[in-house]
C-alpha cells in the first residue's frame, strides 16, 4: 500500500484526477477496450470530479470509452431524491462529461428483486472486463463503499444494514434528521473493490484520521474494512495532512520518502 500525502484536499484531488486521466489515456493508447472505473459518492471526491470535468471541457480528456460502476446506493430512496447517489453522480460528474449514458451503472436501490440486482451487477462488471481502477472514499469508521464493520473482506455486491454511526454521520445530507437516512443500502463488496487492478482511496480531514490509522497501520480486520486494501498489490490512499494526523511519525516519514524516491 502507498500513502500519498498532500498539503490540502485540493492538491490531493488534482493529483488523483491526473492519475485517473493518465490511466485512461494510457489504456486508450494501447487498446480499443473500454476503461472500466469504479466511482464513489460523498463530499470527498467532489474536487476530484471537478478537475476531471475541467479536463474534459478543456479537451484534455474524454470519457467516451469509459464504463463506470458506482459503488453503492441507498435502498428505498427514489432515484430523483436529491440525496440519492444517482442524483449526486449526475450533478457532480455525469451531466458535465462525455460518458455515454449506457456506460453508466449505478445499483438500483428500488429493485423488486434485490438479490438479482446485486448478482446482475457483479456479472455486468465481469462482462465489461473487470475494473481497471476503483476510486473510493472512506467512512469515519473505516468502511469502504458501504461495507460496514463486520463485513467479510471476501464480500461481494449485496444489501447491507447501515450502522447507527453511519446514519448519524450521513444525517447531514438529510436535513440533519437521522430518521430520514435510509436504514439499508446496496453496496459492492470489499472483494469487488479489491478485484480492481488498481484501487485509489481518498481521505480528507481529521475526522478520517482514525480510520486511516487503523487501515494503514492496524491489522487486516473486518472491523475496518478499508484494511482489506493491505492485501492488494496496487492500493493507494491519497490523504491531506489532517487525515494522516494519527499515523506514527515513522510511517509518515516513510511514505514521504517513497513519494520522493518514486517521484509521485
Ligand atoms: C458514505 C459512502 C462512502 C463514502 C463515505 C464518506 O458512507 N457510502 O462511499 O466513502 O460516505 O463520505 P464523505 O466523503 O462525505 O466523508
PDB file of C-alpha atoms and ligand atoms in Angstrom:
ATOM      1  CA  UNK A   1       0.000   0.000   0.000  1.00  0.00           C
ATOM      2  CA  UNK A   2       1.148   3.516  -0.738  1.00  0.00           C
ATOM      3  CA  UNK A   3       0.029   6.624   1.094  1.00  0.00           C
ATOM      4  CA  UNK A   4       0.239   9.873  -0.850  1.00  0.00           C
ATOM      5  CA  UNK A   5       0.171  12.966   1.363  1.00  0.00           C
ATOM      6  CA  UNK A   6      -0.639  16.430   0.076  1.00  0.00           C
ATOM      7  CA  UNK A   7      -0.963  19.714   1.976  1.00  0.00           C
ATOM      8  CA  UNK A   8      -4.620  20.204   1.103  1.00  0.00           C
ATOM      9  CA  UNK A   9      -7.613  18.273  -0.197  1.00  0.00           C
ATOM     10  CA  UNK A  10      -7.440  20.416  -3.331  1.00  0.00           C
ATOM     11  CA  UNK A  11      -3.861  19.348  -4.108  1.00  0.00           C
ATOM     12  CA  UNK A  12      -4.697  15.717  -3.315  1.00  0.00           C
ATOM     13  CA  UNK A  13      -7.765  15.866  -5.581  1.00  0.00           C
ATOM     14  CA  UNK A  14      -5.872  17.377  -8.506  1.00  0.00           C
ATOM     15  CA  UNK A  15      -3.174  14.701  -8.096  1.00  0.00           C
ATOM     16  CA  UNK A  16      -5.854  11.985  -8.136  1.00  0.00           C
ATOM     17  CA  UNK A  17      -7.720  13.392 -11.139  1.00  0.00           C
ATOM     18  CA  UNK A  18      -4.477  13.483 -13.103  1.00  0.00           C
ATOM     19  CA  UNK A  19      -3.678   9.903 -12.118  1.00  0.00           C
ATOM     20  CA  UNK A  20      -7.119   8.812 -13.390  1.00  0.00           C
ATOM     21  CA  UNK A  21      -6.686  10.797 -16.614  1.00  0.00           C
ATOM     22  CA  UNK A  22      -3.219   9.299 -17.167  1.00  0.00           C
ATOM     23  CA  UNK A  23      -4.579   5.763 -16.693  1.00  0.00           C
ATOM     24  CA  UNK A  24      -7.496   6.348 -19.112  1.00  0.00           C
ATOM     25  CA  UNK A  25      -5.129   7.763 -21.747  1.00  0.00           C
ATOM     26  CA  UNK A  26      -2.524   5.025 -21.225  1.00  0.00           C
ATOM     27  CA  UNK A  27      -5.093   2.282 -21.870  1.00  0.00           C
ATOM     28  CA  UNK A  28      -6.524   4.116 -24.894  1.00  0.00           C
ATOM     29  CA  UNK A  29      -3.009   4.331 -26.357  1.00  0.00           C
ATOM     30  CA  UNK A  30      -2.610   0.547 -26.435  1.00  0.00           C
ATOM     31  CA  UNK A  31      -6.143  -0.869 -26.588  1.00  0.00           C
ATOM     32  CA  UNK A  32      -9.623  -0.277 -28.014  1.00  0.00           C
ATOM     33  CA  UNK A  33     -11.159  -1.865 -24.950  1.00  0.00           C
ATOM     34  CA  UNK A  34     -13.047   0.483 -22.632  1.00  0.00           C
ATOM     35  CA  UNK A  35     -11.509   1.727 -19.402  1.00  0.00           C
ATOM     36  CA  UNK A  36     -13.597   0.366 -16.535  1.00  0.00           C
ATOM     37  CA  UNK A  37     -13.722   2.544 -13.436  1.00  0.00           C
ATOM     38  CA  UNK A  38     -15.407   2.241 -10.050  1.00  0.00           C
ATOM     39  CA  UNK A  39     -16.731   5.514  -8.672  1.00  0.00           C
ATOM     40  CA  UNK A  40     -17.799   6.796  -5.282  1.00  0.00           C
ATOM     41  CA  UNK A  41     -20.012   9.480  -3.783  1.00  0.00           C
ATOM     42  CA  UNK A  42     -19.684  11.629  -0.660  1.00  0.00           C
ATOM     43  CA  UNK A  43     -18.182  15.051  -0.137  1.00  0.00           C
ATOM     44  CA  UNK A  44     -14.617  13.751  -0.573  1.00  0.00           C
ATOM     45  CA  UNK A  45     -14.475  13.072  -4.366  1.00  0.00           C
ATOM     46  CA  UNK A  46     -16.177  16.327  -5.405  1.00  0.00           C
ATOM     47  CA  UNK A  47     -12.922  18.224  -6.062  1.00  0.00           C
ATOM     48  CA  UNK A  48     -11.503  15.272  -7.999  1.00  0.00           C
ATOM     49  CA  UNK A  49     -14.632  15.195 -10.159  1.00  0.00           C
ATOM     50  CA  UNK A  50     -14.355  18.977 -10.675  1.00  0.00           C
ATOM     51  CA  UNK A  51     -10.815  18.574 -12.013  1.00  0.00           C
ATOM     52  CA  UNK A  52     -11.880  15.695 -14.297  1.00  0.00           C
ATOM     53  CA  UNK A  53     -14.722  17.894 -15.612  1.00  0.00           C
ATOM     54  CA  UNK A  54     -12.282  20.734 -16.206  1.00  0.00           C
ATOM     55  CA  UNK A  55     -10.034  18.421 -18.231  1.00  0.00           C
ATOM     56  CA  UNK A  56     -12.955  17.135 -20.331  1.00  0.00           C
ATOM     57  CA  UNK A  57     -14.181  20.678 -21.017  1.00  0.00           C
ATOM     58  CA  UNK A  58     -10.646  21.741 -21.964  1.00  0.00           C
ATOM     59  CA  UNK A  59     -10.443  18.848 -24.449  1.00  0.00           C
ATOM     60  CA  UNK A  60      -7.644  17.174 -22.477  1.00  0.00           C
ATOM     61  CA  UNK A  61      -9.636  14.044 -21.556  1.00  0.00           C
ATOM     62  CA  UNK A  62     -12.606  12.040 -22.811  1.00  0.00           C
ATOM     63  CA  UNK A  63     -14.901   9.524 -21.110  1.00  0.00           C
ATOM     64  CA  UNK A  64     -16.296   8.282 -24.459  1.00  0.00           C
ATOM     65  CA  UNK A  65     -14.607   4.904 -23.998  1.00  0.00           C
ATOM     66  CA  UNK A  66     -15.075   4.686 -20.230  1.00  0.00           C
ATOM     67  CA  UNK A  67     -17.540   2.382 -18.453  1.00  0.00           C
ATOM     68  CA  UNK A  68     -18.333   3.220 -14.835  1.00  0.00           C
ATOM     69  CA  UNK A  69     -19.879   1.347 -11.940  1.00  0.00           C
ATOM     70  CA  UNK A  70     -20.764   3.210  -8.779  1.00  0.00           C
ATOM     71  CA  UNK A  71     -20.052   1.523  -5.503  1.00  0.00           C
ATOM     72  CA  UNK A  72     -23.308   1.946  -3.631  1.00  0.00           C
ATOM     73  CA  UNK A  73     -26.848   3.321  -3.355  1.00  0.00           C
ATOM     74  CA  UNK A  74     -29.455   3.644  -0.605  1.00  0.00           C
ATOM     75  CA  UNK A  75     -32.306   1.148  -0.525  1.00  0.00           C
ATOM     76  CA  UNK A  76     -35.785   2.603  -0.998  1.00  0.00           C
ATOM     77  CA  UNK A  77     -34.748   6.184  -1.768  1.00  0.00           C
ATOM     78  CA  UNK A  78     -36.376   7.416  -5.005  1.00  0.00           C
ATOM     79  CA  UNK A  79     -33.806   7.899  -7.783  1.00  0.00           C
ATOM     80  CA  UNK A  80     -34.894  11.532  -8.171  1.00  0.00           C
ATOM     81  CA  UNK A  81     -34.358  12.274  -4.448  1.00  0.00           C
ATOM     82  CA  UNK A  82     -31.603  14.933  -4.244  1.00  0.00           C
ATOM     83  CA  UNK A  83     -29.568  12.727  -1.893  1.00  0.00           C
ATOM     84  CA  UNK A  84     -29.773   9.535  -3.941  1.00  0.00           C
ATOM     85  CA  UNK A  85     -26.382   8.554  -5.286  1.00  0.00           C
ATOM     86  CA  UNK A  86     -27.957   8.647  -8.767  1.00  0.00           C
ATOM     87  CA  UNK A  87     -28.713  12.362  -8.290  1.00  0.00           C
ATOM     88  CA  UNK A  88     -25.292  13.009  -6.768  1.00  0.00           C
ATOM     89  CA  UNK A  89     -23.380  11.422  -9.632  1.00  0.00           C
ATOM     90  CA  UNK A  90     -25.334  13.218 -12.330  1.00  0.00           C
ATOM     91  CA  UNK A  91     -24.930  16.545 -10.568  1.00  0.00           C
ATOM     92  CA  UNK A  92     -21.223  16.291  -9.751  1.00  0.00           C
ATOM     93  CA  UNK A  93     -19.933  14.328 -12.742  1.00  0.00           C
ATOM     94  CA  UNK A  94     -22.059  12.639 -15.402  1.00  0.00           C
ATOM     95  CA  UNK A  95     -24.029  15.693 -16.566  1.00  0.00           C
ATOM     96  CA  UNK A  96     -20.767  17.522 -17.238  1.00  0.00           C
ATOM     97  CA  UNK A  97     -18.654  14.910 -19.018  1.00  0.00           C
ATOM     98  CA  UNK A  98     -18.978  12.930 -22.245  1.00  0.00           C
ATOM     99  CA  UNK A  99     -19.537   9.447 -20.788  1.00  0.00           C
ATOM    100  CA  UNK A 100     -22.231   7.586 -22.754  1.00  0.00           C
ATOM    101  CA  UNK A 101     -25.422   7.104 -20.683  1.00  0.00           C
ATOM    102  CA  UNK A 102     -25.427   3.376 -21.462  1.00  0.00           C
ATOM    103  CA  UNK A 103     -21.960   3.077 -19.912  1.00  0.00           C
ATOM    104  CA  UNK A 104     -23.104   4.475 -16.548  1.00  0.00           C
ATOM    105  CA  UNK A 105     -24.019   1.849 -13.943  1.00  0.00           C
ATOM    106  CA  UNK A 106     -25.466   2.574 -10.513  1.00  0.00           C
ATOM    107  CA  UNK A 107     -27.110  -0.029  -8.300  1.00  0.00           C
ATOM    108  CA  UNK A 108     -30.919   0.169  -8.219  1.00  0.00           C
ATOM    109  CA  UNK A 109     -31.906   0.507  -4.576  1.00  0.00           C
ATOM    110  CA  UNK A 110     -35.564   0.199  -5.585  1.00  0.00           C
ATOM    111  CA  UNK A 111     -35.194  -3.104  -7.449  1.00  0.00           C
ATOM    112  CA  UNK A 112     -38.011  -5.557  -6.693  1.00  0.00           C
ATOM    113  CA  UNK A 113     -35.533  -8.419  -6.506  1.00  0.00           C
ATOM    114  CA  UNK A 114     -32.530  -7.054  -4.626  1.00  0.00           C
ATOM    115  CA  UNK A 115     -30.547 -10.285  -4.803  1.00  0.00           C
ATOM    116  CA  UNK A 116     -30.978 -10.485  -8.575  1.00  0.00           C
ATOM    117  CA  UNK A 117     -29.950  -6.829  -8.879  1.00  0.00           C
ATOM    118  CA  UNK A 118     -26.722  -7.466  -6.941  1.00  0.00           C
ATOM    119  CA  UNK A 119     -25.888 -10.641  -8.883  1.00  0.00           C
ATOM    120  CA  UNK A 120     -26.528  -8.842 -12.198  1.00  0.00           C
ATOM    121  CA  UNK A 121     -24.201  -6.016 -11.117  1.00  0.00           C
ATOM    122  CA  UNK A 122     -21.327  -8.413 -10.412  1.00  0.00           C
ATOM    123  CA  UNK A 123     -21.975 -10.096 -13.779  1.00  0.00           C
ATOM    124  CA  UNK A 124     -22.010  -6.779 -15.636  1.00  0.00           C
ATOM    125  CA  UNK A 125     -18.649  -5.817 -14.092  1.00  0.00           C
ATOM    126  CA  UNK A 126     -17.106  -9.070 -15.326  1.00  0.00           C
ATOM    127  CA  UNK A 127     -18.691  -8.662 -18.772  1.00  0.00           C
ATOM    128  CA  UNK A 128     -17.258  -5.144 -19.021  1.00  0.00           C
ATOM    129  CA  UNK A 129     -13.800  -6.639 -18.499  1.00  0.00           C
ATOM    130  CA  UNK A 130     -13.307  -6.006 -14.770  1.00  0.00           C
ATOM    131  CA  UNK A 131     -12.145  -2.820 -13.084  1.00  0.00           C
ATOM    132  CA  UNK A 132      -9.022  -1.025 -14.229  1.00  0.00           C
ATOM    133  CA  UNK A 133      -9.243   1.448 -11.357  1.00  0.00           C
ATOM    134  CA  UNK A 134     -11.562   1.846  -8.392  1.00  0.00           C
ATOM    135  CA  UNK A 135     -11.881   5.288  -6.804  1.00  0.00           C
ATOM    136  CA  UNK A 136     -13.269   5.234  -3.274  1.00  0.00           C
ATOM    137  CA  UNK A 137     -13.639   7.222  -0.101  1.00  0.00           C
ATOM    138  CA  UNK A 138     -13.746   6.006   3.473  1.00  0.00           C
ATOM    139  CA  UNK A 139     -16.254   6.330   6.280  1.00  0.00           C
ATOM    140  CA  UNK A 140     -15.227   7.611   9.698  1.00  0.00           C
ATOM    141  CA  UNK A 141     -15.340   4.010  10.960  1.00  0.00           C
ATOM    142  CA  UNK A 142     -13.104   2.809   8.123  1.00  0.00           C
ATOM    143  CA  UNK A 143     -15.848   1.446   5.884  1.00  0.00           C
ATOM    144  CA  UNK A 144     -15.181   1.228   2.168  1.00  0.00           C
ATOM    145  CA  UNK A 145     -18.245   1.712  -0.067  1.00  0.00           C
ATOM    146  CA  UNK A 146     -20.970   0.750   2.447  1.00  0.00           C
ATOM    147  CA  UNK A 147     -19.054  -2.240   3.810  1.00  0.00           C
ATOM    148  CA  UNK A 148     -19.757  -1.574   7.444  1.00  0.00           C
ATOM    149  CA  UNK A 149     -17.678  -3.077  10.270  1.00  0.00           C
ATOM    150  CA  UNK A 150     -18.040  -6.887  10.341  1.00  0.00           C
ATOM    151  CA  UNK A 151     -18.453  -7.110   6.551  1.00  0.00           C
ATOM    152  CA  UNK A 152     -16.468 -10.020   5.198  1.00  0.00           C
ATOM    153  CA  UNK A 153     -13.314  -8.965   3.431  1.00  0.00           C
ATOM    154  CA  UNK A 154     -14.407 -11.546   0.812  1.00  0.00           C
ATOM    155  CA  UNK A 155     -17.827  -9.874   0.388  1.00  0.00           C
ATOM    156  CA  UNK A 156     -19.426  -9.161  -2.986  1.00  0.00           C
ATOM    157  CA  UNK A 157     -22.308  -6.900  -4.028  1.00  0.00           C
ATOM    158  CA  UNK A 158     -25.220  -7.220  -1.608  1.00  0.00           C
ATOM    159  CA  UNK A 159     -27.660  -5.430   0.674  1.00  0.00           C
ATOM    160  CA  UNK A 160     -26.215  -4.061   3.916  1.00  0.00           C
ATOM    161  CA  UNK A 161     -27.822  -2.685   7.064  1.00  0.00           C
ATOM    162  CA  UNK A 162     -26.187   0.631   7.943  1.00  0.00           C
ATOM    163  CA  UNK A 163     -24.774   1.220  11.403  1.00  0.00           C
ATOM    164  CA  UNK A 164     -26.261   3.853  13.660  1.00  0.00           C
ATOM    165  CA  UNK A 165     -22.936   5.747  13.396  1.00  0.00           C
ATOM    166  CA  UNK A 166     -23.061   5.870   9.592  1.00  0.00           C
ATOM    167  CA  UNK A 167     -26.674   7.022   9.624  1.00  0.00           C
ATOM    168  CA  UNK A 168     -25.793   9.749  12.141  1.00  0.00           C
ATOM    169  CA  UNK A 169     -22.817  10.893  10.040  1.00  0.00           C
ATOM    170  CA  UNK A 170     -24.927  10.936   6.865  1.00  0.00           C
ATOM    171  CA  UNK A 171     -27.846  12.737   8.539  1.00  0.00           C
ATOM    172  CA  UNK A 172     -26.108  15.976   7.471  1.00  0.00           C
ATOM    173  CA  UNK A 173     -27.368  15.273   3.941  1.00  0.00           C
ATOM    174  CA  UNK A 174     -30.940  14.684   5.182  1.00  0.00           C
ATOM    175  CA  UNK A 175     -31.747  17.967   6.985  1.00  0.00           C
ATOM    176  CA  UNK A 176     -29.761  16.702   9.973  1.00  0.00           C
ATOM    177  CA  UNK A 177     -32.557  14.199  10.626  1.00  0.00           C
ATOM    178  CA  UNK A 178     -31.206  10.734  11.450  1.00  0.00           C
ATOM    179  CA  UNK A 179     -34.664   9.222  10.864  1.00  0.00           C
ATOM    180  CA  UNK A 180     -34.663  10.356   7.231  1.00  0.00           C
ATOM    181  CA  UNK A 181     -31.473   8.390   6.444  1.00  0.00           C
ATOM    182  CA  UNK A 182     -32.353   5.034   4.864  1.00  0.00           C
ATOM    183  CA  UNK A 183     -31.622   2.031   7.057  1.00  0.00           C
ATOM    184  CA  UNK A 184     -30.145  -0.090   4.291  1.00  0.00           C
ATOM    185  CA  UNK A 185     -28.056   0.252   1.150  1.00  0.00           C
ATOM    186  CA  UNK A 186     -26.811  -1.818  -1.734  1.00  0.00           C
ATOM    187  CA  UNK A 187     -23.044  -1.921  -1.926  1.00  0.00           C
ATOM    188  CA  UNK A 188     -20.302  -3.590  -3.875  1.00  0.00           C
ATOM    189  CA  UNK A 189     -18.325  -5.887  -1.584  1.00  0.00           C
ATOM    190  CA  UNK A 190     -14.801  -5.470  -0.290  1.00  0.00           C
ATOM    191  CA  UNK A 191     -13.705  -8.215  -2.692  1.00  0.00           C
ATOM    192  CA  UNK A 192     -15.473  -6.432  -5.574  1.00  0.00           C
ATOM    193  CA  UNK A 193     -13.379  -3.314  -4.922  1.00  0.00           C
ATOM    194  CA  UNK A 194     -10.214  -5.348  -4.457  1.00  0.00           C
ATOM    195  CA  UNK A 195     -10.812  -7.163  -7.769  1.00  0.00           C
ATOM    196  CA  UNK A 196      -9.753  -3.919  -9.472  1.00  0.00           C
ATOM    197  CA  UNK A 197      -6.259  -3.732 -10.962  1.00  0.00           C
ATOM    198  CA  UNK A 198      -5.704  -0.511  -9.017  1.00  0.00           C
ATOM    199  CA  UNK A 199      -7.553   0.954  -6.010  1.00  0.00           C
ATOM    200  CA  UNK A 200      -7.315   4.642  -5.115  1.00  0.00           C
ATOM    201  CA  UNK A 201      -8.876   5.780  -1.850  1.00  0.00           C
ATOM    202  CA  UNK A 202      -9.341   9.427  -0.872  1.00  0.00           C
ATOM    203  CA  UNK A 203      -9.383  10.587   2.760  1.00  0.00           C
ATOM    204  CA  UNK A 204      -9.542  14.214   3.815  1.00  0.00           C
ATOM    205  CA  UNK A 205      -9.865  15.910   7.182  1.00  0.00           C
ATOM    206  CA  UNK A 206      -9.176  14.972  10.786  1.00  0.00           C
ATOM    207  CA  UNK A 207     -12.462  13.028  11.006  1.00  0.00           C
ATOM    208  CA  UNK A 208     -10.855  10.362   8.827  1.00  0.00           C
ATOM    209  CA  UNK A 209      -7.568  10.198  10.787  1.00  0.00           C
ATOM    210  CA  UNK A 210      -8.500   7.217  12.970  1.00  0.00           C
ATOM    211  CA  UNK A 211      -9.862   5.266  10.003  1.00  0.00           C
ATOM    212  CA  UNK A 212      -6.638   5.883   8.102  1.00  0.00           C
ATOM    213  CA  UNK A 213      -4.507   4.853  11.070  1.00  0.00           C
ATOM    214  CA  UNK A 214      -6.498   1.621  11.505  1.00  0.00           C
ATOM    215  CA  UNK A 215      -6.486   0.821   7.776  1.00  0.00           C
ATOM    216  CA  UNK A 216      -2.792   1.578   7.233  1.00  0.00           C
ATOM    217  CA  UNK A 217      -1.135   0.545  10.498  1.00  0.00           C
ATOM    218  CA  UNK A 218      -3.697  -1.734  12.108  1.00  0.00           C
ATOM    219  CA  UNK A 219      -4.262  -5.423  11.436  1.00  0.00           C
ATOM    220  CA  UNK A 220      -6.320  -6.510   8.439  1.00  0.00           C
ATOM    221  CA  UNK A 221      -9.733  -6.793  10.009  1.00  0.00           C
ATOM    222  CA  UNK A 222     -13.424  -6.864   9.184  1.00  0.00           C
ATOM    223  CA  UNK A 223     -13.798  -4.162  11.840  1.00  0.00           C
ATOM    224  CA  UNK A 224     -12.155  -1.629   9.490  1.00  0.00           C
ATOM    225  CA  UNK A 225     -12.978  -2.840   6.014  1.00  0.00           C
ATOM    226  CA  UNK A 226     -10.582  -0.438   4.273  1.00  0.00           C
ATOM    227  CA  UNK A 227      -7.809  -2.501   5.908  1.00  0.00           C
ATOM    228  CA  UNK A 228      -8.548  -5.159   3.253  1.00  0.00           C
ATOM    229  CA  UNK A 229      -6.543  -2.899   0.943  1.00  0.00           C
ATOM    230  CA  UNK A 230      -3.386  -4.153   2.688  1.00  0.00           C
ATOM    231  CA  UNK A 231      -3.689  -7.371   0.659  1.00  0.00           C
ATOM    232  CA  UNK A 232      -3.975  -5.529  -2.659  1.00  0.00           C
ATOM    233  CA  UNK A 233      -0.861  -5.304  -4.841  1.00  0.00           C
ATOM    234  CA  UNK A 234      -1.718  -1.858  -6.127  1.00  0.00           C
ATOM    235  CA  UNK A 235      -3.538   0.136  -3.456  1.00  0.00           C
ATOM    236  CA  UNK A 236      -3.064   3.862  -2.910  1.00  0.00           C
ATOM    237  CA  UNK A 237      -4.548   6.055  -0.189  1.00  0.00           C
ATOM    238  CA  UNK A 238      -4.466   9.772  -1.045  1.00  0.00           C
ATOM    239  CA  UNK A 239      -4.696  11.997   2.028  1.00  0.00           C
ATOM    240  CA  UNK A 240      -4.449  15.595   3.084  1.00  0.00           C
ATOM    241  CA  UNK A 241      -2.285  16.404   6.105  1.00  0.00           C
ATOM    242  CA  UNK A 242      -5.234  16.270   8.518  1.00  0.00           C
ATOM    243  CA  UNK A 243      -6.219  12.729   7.540  1.00  0.00           C
ATOM    244  CA  UNK A 244      -2.790  11.309   8.390  1.00  0.00           C
ATOM    245  CA  UNK A 245      -2.749  13.016  11.789  1.00  0.00           C
ATOM    246  CA  UNK A 246      -2.930   9.726  13.699  1.00  0.00           C
ATOM    247  CA  UNK A 247      -0.167   7.916  11.774  1.00  0.00           C
ATOM    248  CA  UNK A 248       3.130   7.226  13.529  1.00  0.00           C
ATOM    249  CA  UNK A 249       5.847   9.744  12.699  1.00  0.00           C
ATOM    250  CA  UNK A 250       7.983   6.956  11.254  1.00  0.00           C
ATOM    251  CA  UNK A 251       5.151   5.799   8.959  1.00  0.00           C
ATOM    252  CA  UNK A 252       4.670   9.378   7.782  1.00  0.00           C
ATOM    253  CA  UNK A 253       8.392   9.764   7.093  1.00  0.00           C
ATOM    254  CA  UNK A 254       8.497   6.516   5.155  1.00  0.00           C
ATOM    255  CA  UNK A 255       5.527   7.408   2.937  1.00  0.00           C
ATOM    256  CA  UNK A 256       7.084  10.810   2.240  1.00  0.00           C
ATOM    257  CA  UNK A 257      10.398   9.135   1.362  1.00  0.00           C
ATOM    258  CA  UNK A 258       8.597   6.788  -1.064  1.00  0.00           C
ATOM    259  CA  UNK A 259       6.904   9.774  -2.709  1.00  0.00           C
ATOM    260  CA  UNK A 260      10.240  11.494  -3.153  1.00  0.00           C
ATOM    261  CA  UNK A 261      12.136   8.414  -4.356  1.00  0.00           C
ATOM    262  CA  UNK A 262       9.414   7.400  -6.803  1.00  0.00           C
ATOM    263  CA  UNK A 263       8.561  10.942  -7.846  1.00  0.00           C
ATOM    264  CA  UNK A 264       4.859  10.524  -7.018  1.00  0.00           C
TER     265      UNK A 264
HETATM  266  C1  LIG B   1     -20.723   7.045   2.580  1.00  0.00           C
HETATM  267  C2  LIG B   1     -20.430   6.351   1.271  1.00  0.00           C
HETATM  268  C3  LIG B   1     -18.970   6.040   1.144  1.00  0.00           C
HETATM  269  C4  LIG B   1     -18.146   7.278   1.410  1.00  0.00           C
HETATM  270  C5  LIG B   1     -18.439   7.796   2.792  1.00  0.00           C
HETATM  271  C6  LIG B   1     -17.638   9.042   3.159  1.00  0.00           C
HETATM  272  O1  LIG B   1     -20.704   6.152   3.631  1.00  0.00           O
HETATM  273  N1  LIG B   1     -21.173   5.135   1.131  1.00  0.00           N
HETATM  274  O2  LIG B   1     -18.710   5.532  -0.149  1.00  0.00           O
HETATM  275  O3  LIG B   1     -16.777   6.986   1.263  1.00  0.00           O
HETATM  276  O4  LIG B   1     -19.825   8.096   2.856  1.00  0.00           O
HETATM  277  O5  LIG B   1     -18.317  10.198   2.781  1.00  0.00           O
HETATM  278  P1  LIG B   1     -17.654  11.623   2.768  1.00  0.00           P
HETATM  279  O6  LIG B   1     -16.760  11.658   1.587  1.00  0.00           O
HETATM  280  O7  LIG B   1     -18.801  12.588   2.623  1.00  0.00           O
HETATM  281  O8  LIG B   1     -16.909  11.783   4.043  1.00  0.00           O
END
